[in-house]
Short mmCIF file of C-alpha atoms and ligand atoms in Angstrom, two decimals:
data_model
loop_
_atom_site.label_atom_id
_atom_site.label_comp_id
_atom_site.label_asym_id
_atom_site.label_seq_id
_atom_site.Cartn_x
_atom_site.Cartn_y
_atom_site.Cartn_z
CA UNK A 237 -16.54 -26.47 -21.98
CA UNK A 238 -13.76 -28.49 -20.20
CA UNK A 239 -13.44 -28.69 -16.55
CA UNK A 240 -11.02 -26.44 -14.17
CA UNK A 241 -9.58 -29.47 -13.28
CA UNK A 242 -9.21 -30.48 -16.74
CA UNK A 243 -7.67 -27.12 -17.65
CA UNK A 244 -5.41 -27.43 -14.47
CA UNK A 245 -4.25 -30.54 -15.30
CA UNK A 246 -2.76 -29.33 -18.85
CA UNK A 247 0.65 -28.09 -17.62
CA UNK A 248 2.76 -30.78 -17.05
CA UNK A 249 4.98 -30.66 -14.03
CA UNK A 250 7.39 -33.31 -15.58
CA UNK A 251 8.40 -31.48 -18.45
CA UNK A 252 11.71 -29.13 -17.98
CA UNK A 253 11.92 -25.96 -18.72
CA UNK A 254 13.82 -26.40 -22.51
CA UNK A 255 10.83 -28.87 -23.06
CA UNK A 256 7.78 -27.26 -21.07
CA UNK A 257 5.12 -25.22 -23.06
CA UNK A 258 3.60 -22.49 -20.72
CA UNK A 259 0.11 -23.03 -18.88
CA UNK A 260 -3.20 -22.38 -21.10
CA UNK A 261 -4.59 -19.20 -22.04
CA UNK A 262 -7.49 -20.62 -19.77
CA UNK A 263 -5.34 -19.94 -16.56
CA UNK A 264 -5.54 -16.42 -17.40
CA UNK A 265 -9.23 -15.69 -18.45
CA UNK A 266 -11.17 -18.13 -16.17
CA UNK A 267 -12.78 -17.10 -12.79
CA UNK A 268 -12.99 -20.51 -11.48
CA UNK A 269 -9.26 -21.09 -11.79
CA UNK A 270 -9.22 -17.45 -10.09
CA UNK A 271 -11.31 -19.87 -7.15
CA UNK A 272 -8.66 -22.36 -7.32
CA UNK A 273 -5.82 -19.85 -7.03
CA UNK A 274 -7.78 -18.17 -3.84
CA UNK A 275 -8.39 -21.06 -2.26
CA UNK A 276 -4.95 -22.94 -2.99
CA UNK A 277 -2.24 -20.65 -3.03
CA UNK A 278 -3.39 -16.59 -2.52
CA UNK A 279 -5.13 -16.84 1.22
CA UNK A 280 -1.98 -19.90 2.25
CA UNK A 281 0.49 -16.96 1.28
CA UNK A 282 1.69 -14.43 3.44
CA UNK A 283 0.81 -10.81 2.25
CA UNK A 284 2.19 -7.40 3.51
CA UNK A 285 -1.14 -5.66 4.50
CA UNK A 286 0.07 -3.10 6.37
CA UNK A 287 3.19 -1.15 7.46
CA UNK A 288 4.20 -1.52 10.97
CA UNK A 289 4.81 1.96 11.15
CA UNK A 290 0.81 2.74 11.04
CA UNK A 291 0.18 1.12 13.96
CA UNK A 292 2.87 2.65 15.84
CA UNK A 293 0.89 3.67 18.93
CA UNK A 294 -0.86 1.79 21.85
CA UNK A 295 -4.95 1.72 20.29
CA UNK A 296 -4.18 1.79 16.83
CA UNK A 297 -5.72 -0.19 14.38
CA UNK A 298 -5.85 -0.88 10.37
CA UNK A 299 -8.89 -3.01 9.05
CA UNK A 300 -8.53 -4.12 4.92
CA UNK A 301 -9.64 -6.91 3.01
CA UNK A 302 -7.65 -9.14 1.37
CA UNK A 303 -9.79 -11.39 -1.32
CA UNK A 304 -12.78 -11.46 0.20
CA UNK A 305 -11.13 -11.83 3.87
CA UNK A 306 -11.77 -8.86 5.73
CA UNK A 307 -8.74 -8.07 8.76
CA UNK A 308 -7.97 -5.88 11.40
CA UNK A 309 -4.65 -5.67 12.79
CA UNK A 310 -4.53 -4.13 16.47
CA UNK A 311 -1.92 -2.69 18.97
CA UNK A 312 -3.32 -2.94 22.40
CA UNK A 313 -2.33 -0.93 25.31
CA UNK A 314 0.59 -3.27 26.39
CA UNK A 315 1.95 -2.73 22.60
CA UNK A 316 1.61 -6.11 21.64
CA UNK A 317 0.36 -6.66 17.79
CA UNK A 318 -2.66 -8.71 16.95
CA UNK A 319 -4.64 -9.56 13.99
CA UNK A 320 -8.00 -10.84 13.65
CA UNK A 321 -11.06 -11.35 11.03
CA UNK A 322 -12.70 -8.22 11.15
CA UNK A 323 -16.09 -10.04 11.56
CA UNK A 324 -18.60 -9.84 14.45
CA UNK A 325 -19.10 -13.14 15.95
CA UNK A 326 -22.67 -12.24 16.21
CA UNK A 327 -24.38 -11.96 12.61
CA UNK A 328 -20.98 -11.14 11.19
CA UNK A 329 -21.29 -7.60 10.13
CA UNK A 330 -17.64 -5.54 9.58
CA UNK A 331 -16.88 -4.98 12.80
CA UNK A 332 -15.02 -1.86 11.98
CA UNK A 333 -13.36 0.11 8.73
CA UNK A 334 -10.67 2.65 8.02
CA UNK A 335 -7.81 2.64 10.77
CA UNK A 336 -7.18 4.63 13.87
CA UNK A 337 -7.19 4.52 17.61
CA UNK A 338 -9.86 2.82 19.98
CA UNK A 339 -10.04 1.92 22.84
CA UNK A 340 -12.46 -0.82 22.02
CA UNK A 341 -14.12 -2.04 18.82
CA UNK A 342 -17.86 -1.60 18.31
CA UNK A 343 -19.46 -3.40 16.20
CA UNK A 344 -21.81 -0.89 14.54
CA UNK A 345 -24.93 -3.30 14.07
CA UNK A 346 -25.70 -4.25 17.23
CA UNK A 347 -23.09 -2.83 19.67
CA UNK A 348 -20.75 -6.13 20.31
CA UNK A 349 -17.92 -4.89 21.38
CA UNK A 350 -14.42 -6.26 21.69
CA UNK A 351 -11.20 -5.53 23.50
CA UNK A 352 -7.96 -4.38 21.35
CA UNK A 353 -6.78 -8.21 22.33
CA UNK A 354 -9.90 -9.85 20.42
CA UNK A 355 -11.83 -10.55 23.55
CA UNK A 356 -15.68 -10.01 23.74
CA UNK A 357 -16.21 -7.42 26.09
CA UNK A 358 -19.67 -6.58 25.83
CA UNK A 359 -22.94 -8.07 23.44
CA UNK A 360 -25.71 -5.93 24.93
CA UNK A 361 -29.40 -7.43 25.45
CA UNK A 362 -28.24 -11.34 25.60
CA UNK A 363 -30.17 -12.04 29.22
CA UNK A 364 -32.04 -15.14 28.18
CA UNK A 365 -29.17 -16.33 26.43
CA UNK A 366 -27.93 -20.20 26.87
CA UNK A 367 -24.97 -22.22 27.18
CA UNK A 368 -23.00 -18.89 25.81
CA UNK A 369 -19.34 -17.93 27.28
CA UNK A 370 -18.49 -14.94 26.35
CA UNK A 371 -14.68 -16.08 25.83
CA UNK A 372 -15.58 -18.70 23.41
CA UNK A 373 -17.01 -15.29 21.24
CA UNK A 374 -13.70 -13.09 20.88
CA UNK A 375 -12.69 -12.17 17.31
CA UNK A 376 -11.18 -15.00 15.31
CA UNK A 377 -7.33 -14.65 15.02
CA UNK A 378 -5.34 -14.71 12.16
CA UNK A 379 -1.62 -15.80 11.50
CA UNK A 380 0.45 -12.77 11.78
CA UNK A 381 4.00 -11.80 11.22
CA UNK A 382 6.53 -9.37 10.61
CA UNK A 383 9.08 -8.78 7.94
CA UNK A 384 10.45 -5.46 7.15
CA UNK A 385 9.00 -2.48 7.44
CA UNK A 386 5.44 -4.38 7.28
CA UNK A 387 2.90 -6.64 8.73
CA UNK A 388 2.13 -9.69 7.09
CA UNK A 389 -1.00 -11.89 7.79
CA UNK A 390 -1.39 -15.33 6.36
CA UNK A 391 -5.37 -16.70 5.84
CA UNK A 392 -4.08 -20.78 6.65
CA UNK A 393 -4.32 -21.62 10.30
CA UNK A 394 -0.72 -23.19 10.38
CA UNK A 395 1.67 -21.50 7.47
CA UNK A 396 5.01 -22.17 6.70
CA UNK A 397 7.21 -18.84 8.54
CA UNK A 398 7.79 -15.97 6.47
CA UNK A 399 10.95 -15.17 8.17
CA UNK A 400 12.20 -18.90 6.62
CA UNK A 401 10.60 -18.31 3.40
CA UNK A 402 12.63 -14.88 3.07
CA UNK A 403 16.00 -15.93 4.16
CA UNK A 404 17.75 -16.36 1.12
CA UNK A 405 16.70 -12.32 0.61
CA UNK A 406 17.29 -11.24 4.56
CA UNK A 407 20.96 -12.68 3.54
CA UNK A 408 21.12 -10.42 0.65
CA UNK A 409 19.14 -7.34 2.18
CA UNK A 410 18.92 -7.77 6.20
CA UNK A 411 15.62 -6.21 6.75
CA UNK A 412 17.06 -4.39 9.78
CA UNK A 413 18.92 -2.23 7.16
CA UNK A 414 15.73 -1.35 5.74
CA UNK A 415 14.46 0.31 9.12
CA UNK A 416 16.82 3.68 8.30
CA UNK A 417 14.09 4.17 4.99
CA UNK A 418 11.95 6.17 4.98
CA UNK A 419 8.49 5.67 3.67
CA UNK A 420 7.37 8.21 1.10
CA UNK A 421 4.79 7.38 -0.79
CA UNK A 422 1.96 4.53 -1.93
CA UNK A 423 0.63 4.61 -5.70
CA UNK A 424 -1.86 1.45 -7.20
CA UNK A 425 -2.34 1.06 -10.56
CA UNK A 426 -5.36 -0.75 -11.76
CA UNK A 427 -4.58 -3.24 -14.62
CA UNK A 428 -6.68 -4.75 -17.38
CA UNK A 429 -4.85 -8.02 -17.04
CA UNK A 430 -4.79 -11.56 -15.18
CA UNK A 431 -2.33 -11.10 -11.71
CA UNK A 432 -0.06 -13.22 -13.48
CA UNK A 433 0.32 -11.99 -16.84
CA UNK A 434 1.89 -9.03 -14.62
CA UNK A 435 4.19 -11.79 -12.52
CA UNK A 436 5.35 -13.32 -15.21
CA UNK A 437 6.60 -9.96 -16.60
CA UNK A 438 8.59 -9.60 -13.61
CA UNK A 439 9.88 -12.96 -13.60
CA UNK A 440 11.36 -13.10 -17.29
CA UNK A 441 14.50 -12.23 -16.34
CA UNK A 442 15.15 -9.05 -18.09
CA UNK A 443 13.95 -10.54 -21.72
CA UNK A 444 11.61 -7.33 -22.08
CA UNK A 445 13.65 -4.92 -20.49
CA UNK A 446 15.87 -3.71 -23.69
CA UNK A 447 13.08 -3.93 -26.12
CA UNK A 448 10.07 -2.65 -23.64
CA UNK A 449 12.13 -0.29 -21.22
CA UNK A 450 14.79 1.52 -23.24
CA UNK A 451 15.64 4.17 -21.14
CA UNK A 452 15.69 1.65 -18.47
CA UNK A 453 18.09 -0.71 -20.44
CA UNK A 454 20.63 1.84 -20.86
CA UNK A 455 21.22 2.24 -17.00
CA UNK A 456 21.36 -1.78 -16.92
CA UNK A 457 23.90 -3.93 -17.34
CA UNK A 458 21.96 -6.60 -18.96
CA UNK A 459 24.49 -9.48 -19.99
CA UNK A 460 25.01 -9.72 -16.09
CA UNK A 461 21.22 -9.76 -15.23
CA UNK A 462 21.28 -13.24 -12.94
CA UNK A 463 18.30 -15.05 -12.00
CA UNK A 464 18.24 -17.66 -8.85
CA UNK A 465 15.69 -19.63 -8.09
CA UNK A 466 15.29 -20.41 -4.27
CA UNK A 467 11.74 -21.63 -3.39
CA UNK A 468 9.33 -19.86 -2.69
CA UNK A 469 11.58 -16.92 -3.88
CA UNK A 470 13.03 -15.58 -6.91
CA UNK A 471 16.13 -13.30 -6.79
CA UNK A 472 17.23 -11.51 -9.72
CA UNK A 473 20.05 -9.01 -9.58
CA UNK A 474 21.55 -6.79 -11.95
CA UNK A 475 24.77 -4.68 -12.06
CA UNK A 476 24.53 -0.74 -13.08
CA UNK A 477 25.53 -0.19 -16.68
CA UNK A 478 27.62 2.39 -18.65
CA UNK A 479 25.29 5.51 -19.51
CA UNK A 480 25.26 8.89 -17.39
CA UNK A 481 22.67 10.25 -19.03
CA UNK A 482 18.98 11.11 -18.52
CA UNK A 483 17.02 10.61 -15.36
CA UNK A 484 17.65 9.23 -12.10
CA UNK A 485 18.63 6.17 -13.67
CA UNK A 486 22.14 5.96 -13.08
CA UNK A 487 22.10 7.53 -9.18
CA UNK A 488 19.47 5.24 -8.11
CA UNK A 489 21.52 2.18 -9.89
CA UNK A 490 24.63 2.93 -8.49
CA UNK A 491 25.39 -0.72 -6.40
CA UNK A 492 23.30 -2.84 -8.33
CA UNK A 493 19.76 -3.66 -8.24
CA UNK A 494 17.99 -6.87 -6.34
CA UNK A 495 14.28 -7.39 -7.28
CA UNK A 496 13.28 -10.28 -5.37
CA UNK A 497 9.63 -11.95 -5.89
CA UNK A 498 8.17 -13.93 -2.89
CA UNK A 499 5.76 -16.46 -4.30
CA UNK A 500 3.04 -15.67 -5.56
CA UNK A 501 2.63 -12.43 -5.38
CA UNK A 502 4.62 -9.77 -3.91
CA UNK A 503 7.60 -7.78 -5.36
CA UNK A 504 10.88 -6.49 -3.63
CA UNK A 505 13.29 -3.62 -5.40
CA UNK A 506 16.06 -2.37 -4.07
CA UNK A 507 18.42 -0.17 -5.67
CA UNK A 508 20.98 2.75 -4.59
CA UNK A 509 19.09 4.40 -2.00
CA UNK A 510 15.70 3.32 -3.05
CA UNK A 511 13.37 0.35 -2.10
CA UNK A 512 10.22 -0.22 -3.87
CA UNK A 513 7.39 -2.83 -3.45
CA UNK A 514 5.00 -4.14 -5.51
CA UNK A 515 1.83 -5.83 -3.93
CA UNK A 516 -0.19 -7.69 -7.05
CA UNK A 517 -4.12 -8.53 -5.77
CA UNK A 518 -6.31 -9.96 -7.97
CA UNK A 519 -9.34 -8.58 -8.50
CA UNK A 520 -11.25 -10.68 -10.98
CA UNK A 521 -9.93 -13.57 -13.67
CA UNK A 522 -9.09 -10.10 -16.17
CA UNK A 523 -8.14 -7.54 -13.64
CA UNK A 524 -5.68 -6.97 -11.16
CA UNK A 525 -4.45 -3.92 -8.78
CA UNK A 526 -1.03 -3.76 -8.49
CA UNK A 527 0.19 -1.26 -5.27
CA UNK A 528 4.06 0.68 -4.69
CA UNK A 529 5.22 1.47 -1.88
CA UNK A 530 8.25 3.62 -2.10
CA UNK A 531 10.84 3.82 0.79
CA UNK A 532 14.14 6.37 -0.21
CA UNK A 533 17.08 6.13 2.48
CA UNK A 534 17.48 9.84 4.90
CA UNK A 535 19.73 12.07 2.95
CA UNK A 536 17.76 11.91 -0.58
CA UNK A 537 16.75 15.39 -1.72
CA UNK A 538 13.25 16.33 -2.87
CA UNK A 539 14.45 16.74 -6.40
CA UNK A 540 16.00 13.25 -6.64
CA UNK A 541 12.49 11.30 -5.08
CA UNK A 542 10.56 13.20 -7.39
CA UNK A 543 12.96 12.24 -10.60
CA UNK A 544 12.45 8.74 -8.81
CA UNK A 545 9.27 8.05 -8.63
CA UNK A 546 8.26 9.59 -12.14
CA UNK A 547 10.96 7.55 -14.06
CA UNK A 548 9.18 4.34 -11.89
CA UNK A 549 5.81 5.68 -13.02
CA UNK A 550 7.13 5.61 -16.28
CA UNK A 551 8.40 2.09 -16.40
CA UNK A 552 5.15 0.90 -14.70
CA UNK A 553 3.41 2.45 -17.57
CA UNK A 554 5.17 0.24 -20.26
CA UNK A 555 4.54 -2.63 -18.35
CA UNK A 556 0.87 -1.95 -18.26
CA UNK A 557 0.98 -1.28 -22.36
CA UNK A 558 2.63 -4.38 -22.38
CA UNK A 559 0.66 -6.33 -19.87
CA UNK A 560 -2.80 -5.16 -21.55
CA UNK A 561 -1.46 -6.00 -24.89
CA UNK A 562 -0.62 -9.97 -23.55
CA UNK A 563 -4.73 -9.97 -21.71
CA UNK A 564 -6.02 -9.26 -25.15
CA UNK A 565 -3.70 -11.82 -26.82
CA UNK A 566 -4.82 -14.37 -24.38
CA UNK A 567 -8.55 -14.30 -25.78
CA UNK A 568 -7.29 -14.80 -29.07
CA UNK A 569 -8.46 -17.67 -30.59
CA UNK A 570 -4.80 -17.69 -32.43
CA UNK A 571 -3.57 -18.41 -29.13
CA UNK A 572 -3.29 -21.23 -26.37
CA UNK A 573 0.27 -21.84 -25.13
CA UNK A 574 3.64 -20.54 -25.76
CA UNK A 575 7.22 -21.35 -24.64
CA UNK A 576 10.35 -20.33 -22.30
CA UNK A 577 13.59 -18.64 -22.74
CA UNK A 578 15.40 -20.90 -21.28
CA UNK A 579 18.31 -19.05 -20.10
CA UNK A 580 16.23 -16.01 -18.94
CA UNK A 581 12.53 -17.30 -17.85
CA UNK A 582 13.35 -19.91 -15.40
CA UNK A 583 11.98 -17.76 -12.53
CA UNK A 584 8.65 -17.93 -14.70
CA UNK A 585 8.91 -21.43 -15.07
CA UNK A 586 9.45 -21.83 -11.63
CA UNK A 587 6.12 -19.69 -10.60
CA UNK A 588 4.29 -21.86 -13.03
CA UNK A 589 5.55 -25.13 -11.62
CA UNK A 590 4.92 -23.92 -7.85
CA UNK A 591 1.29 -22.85 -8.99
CA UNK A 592 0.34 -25.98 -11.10
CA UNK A 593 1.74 -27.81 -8.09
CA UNK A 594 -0.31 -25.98 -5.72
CA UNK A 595 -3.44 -26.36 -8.17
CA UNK A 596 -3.16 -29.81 -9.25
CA UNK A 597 -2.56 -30.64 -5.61
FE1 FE2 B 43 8.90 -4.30 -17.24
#
């Protein structure tokens, strides 16, 4: 069997797009160039963890994992935001799980307990103890910003700002004009698939929508679907098409449609007076969880959300048929690399150039 670095090394970043094959099958099916991926690109990458608006109040908390790197975010009684490993410094048990309010966190092993700000406050039963300071024990911090309606941590001790990486799409969509949403609803779908097969969906610029989504592709004007490519985002925007009929489809397209992907995994829709997100974690080489968050602006009715969110449900549903469908293909032996579209698919050639980049690096 060939090395991951072997296997990494297949895609070749000089080739253009009209000229590049796609990466291996082996990209998608192996778990140690899922390692790679973790270690490279997924825990240097900023991820929306949480929403802002669930820690709200002075004491509240939200704890989570994110690929094996278990957070909590805190808001202490001044109201300032803080995020930390959610790991005792003492035999690193969870320190705490769920969210809430606290006024301290106890660590539920052996009682360590730490201020809302990270410090130690108390480890019980250390008398004999030697050369310890109890500052140099607080909770290990973690890069932290926010974007949106969300909090975003970032695993790498000195990232790149998220507020520069999403300029191009604050330009487009100032996030302050996403603060009059309001947050409905949160639904994950659990995917037989490699996290990218269901990126690289996304980023095909529209190629599957008439065949794969027709209801969908009647509300869209497709021949104007436009794809930039602005590292690390992709934008691709889409005017409303001709047809009345059906669904939601033509309210909620009314304006256009941006769906903007932030590399390498996290998905932005906004349409009418909708915005949905799409969060894509990996959960092993041939799985993936893939989590909405839907935001509708004030003066939607009940009737059109509903209509909303089950014509999204439905077009998530194709893409899982689809997505599936391409896992299954990949551990085909009739099967190791294909090609681009070359006017549609440059924002997957672009996510495949950034990643063997980041890989081969
Ligand atoms: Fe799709």
């Amino acid at each position: 069997m060939s090395t991951v670095a072997q296997e990494i090394a297949r895609f070749d970043l000089n080739l253009p797009l009209e000229s590049s094959p796609t990466p291996p099958s082996s990209w998608y099916l192996r778990e140690d160039v899922l390692e790679c991926e973790k270690e490279r690109l997924l825990l240097g990458h900023w991820q929306p963890v949480a929403r802002r608006q669930q820690l709200q109040h002075a004491g509240s908390f939200v704890s989570g994992c994110f690929m094996e790197q278990p957070y909590v975010i805190t808001r202490d009684q001044e109201g300032q935001l803080r995020a930390f490993y959610n790991v005792c410094r003492h035999h690193a048990a969870l320190v705490t799980s769920g969210e809430g309010c606290a006024a301290h966190l106890t660590c539920p092993y052996h009682g360590w307990t730490y201020y809302l700000d990270g410090r130690l406050r108390k480890a019980p039963r250390l008398g004999a103890v030697k050369e310890f300071q109890r500052e140099q024990y607080g909770l290990k911090p973690i890069q932290m910003e926010l974007w949106g309606p969300w909090v975003w941590l970032n695993f790498s001790p000195s990232p790149n700002p998220l507020s520069a990486q999403l300029a191009p799409l604050s330009q487009r969509v100032p996030p302050e004009s996403l603060d009059s949403l309001r947050y409905q609803y949160t639904r994950s779908y659990e995917l037989n698939c490699n996290w990218k097969v269901y990126v690289d969906n996304y980023l095909d610029g529209g190629y599957h929508v008439e065949v794969a989504h027709q209801a969908l592709a009647a509300q869209l004007d497709l021949d104007n679907y436009q794809t930039q490519v602005m590292a690390p985002l992709v934008l691709q925007t889409c005017d409303a098409g001709g047809s009345q009929q059906g669904d939601d489809f033509a309210e909620r397209l009314a304006g256009g449609a941006v769906y903007a992907w932030l590399y390498p995994n996290w998905m932005f829709n906004r349409y009418g007076p909708v915005l949905d997100t799409n969060w894509v974690v990996p959960i092993s080489a041939e799985r993936c969880l893939t989590v909405f968050e839907y935001y509708f602006a004030a003066g939607c009715d009940e009737d059109f959300i509903r209509r909303s969110l089950e014509a999204s449900h439905r077009v998530q549903l194709e893409d899982v048929e689809i997505c599936e469908s391409v896992q299954r293909g990949l551990r085909s032996r009739g099967y190791d690399v294909g090609r681009y579209a070359p006017s549609l698919e440059m924002g997957e050639y672009a996510f495949h150039h950034w990643l063997a980049r980041d890989l081969q690096s």
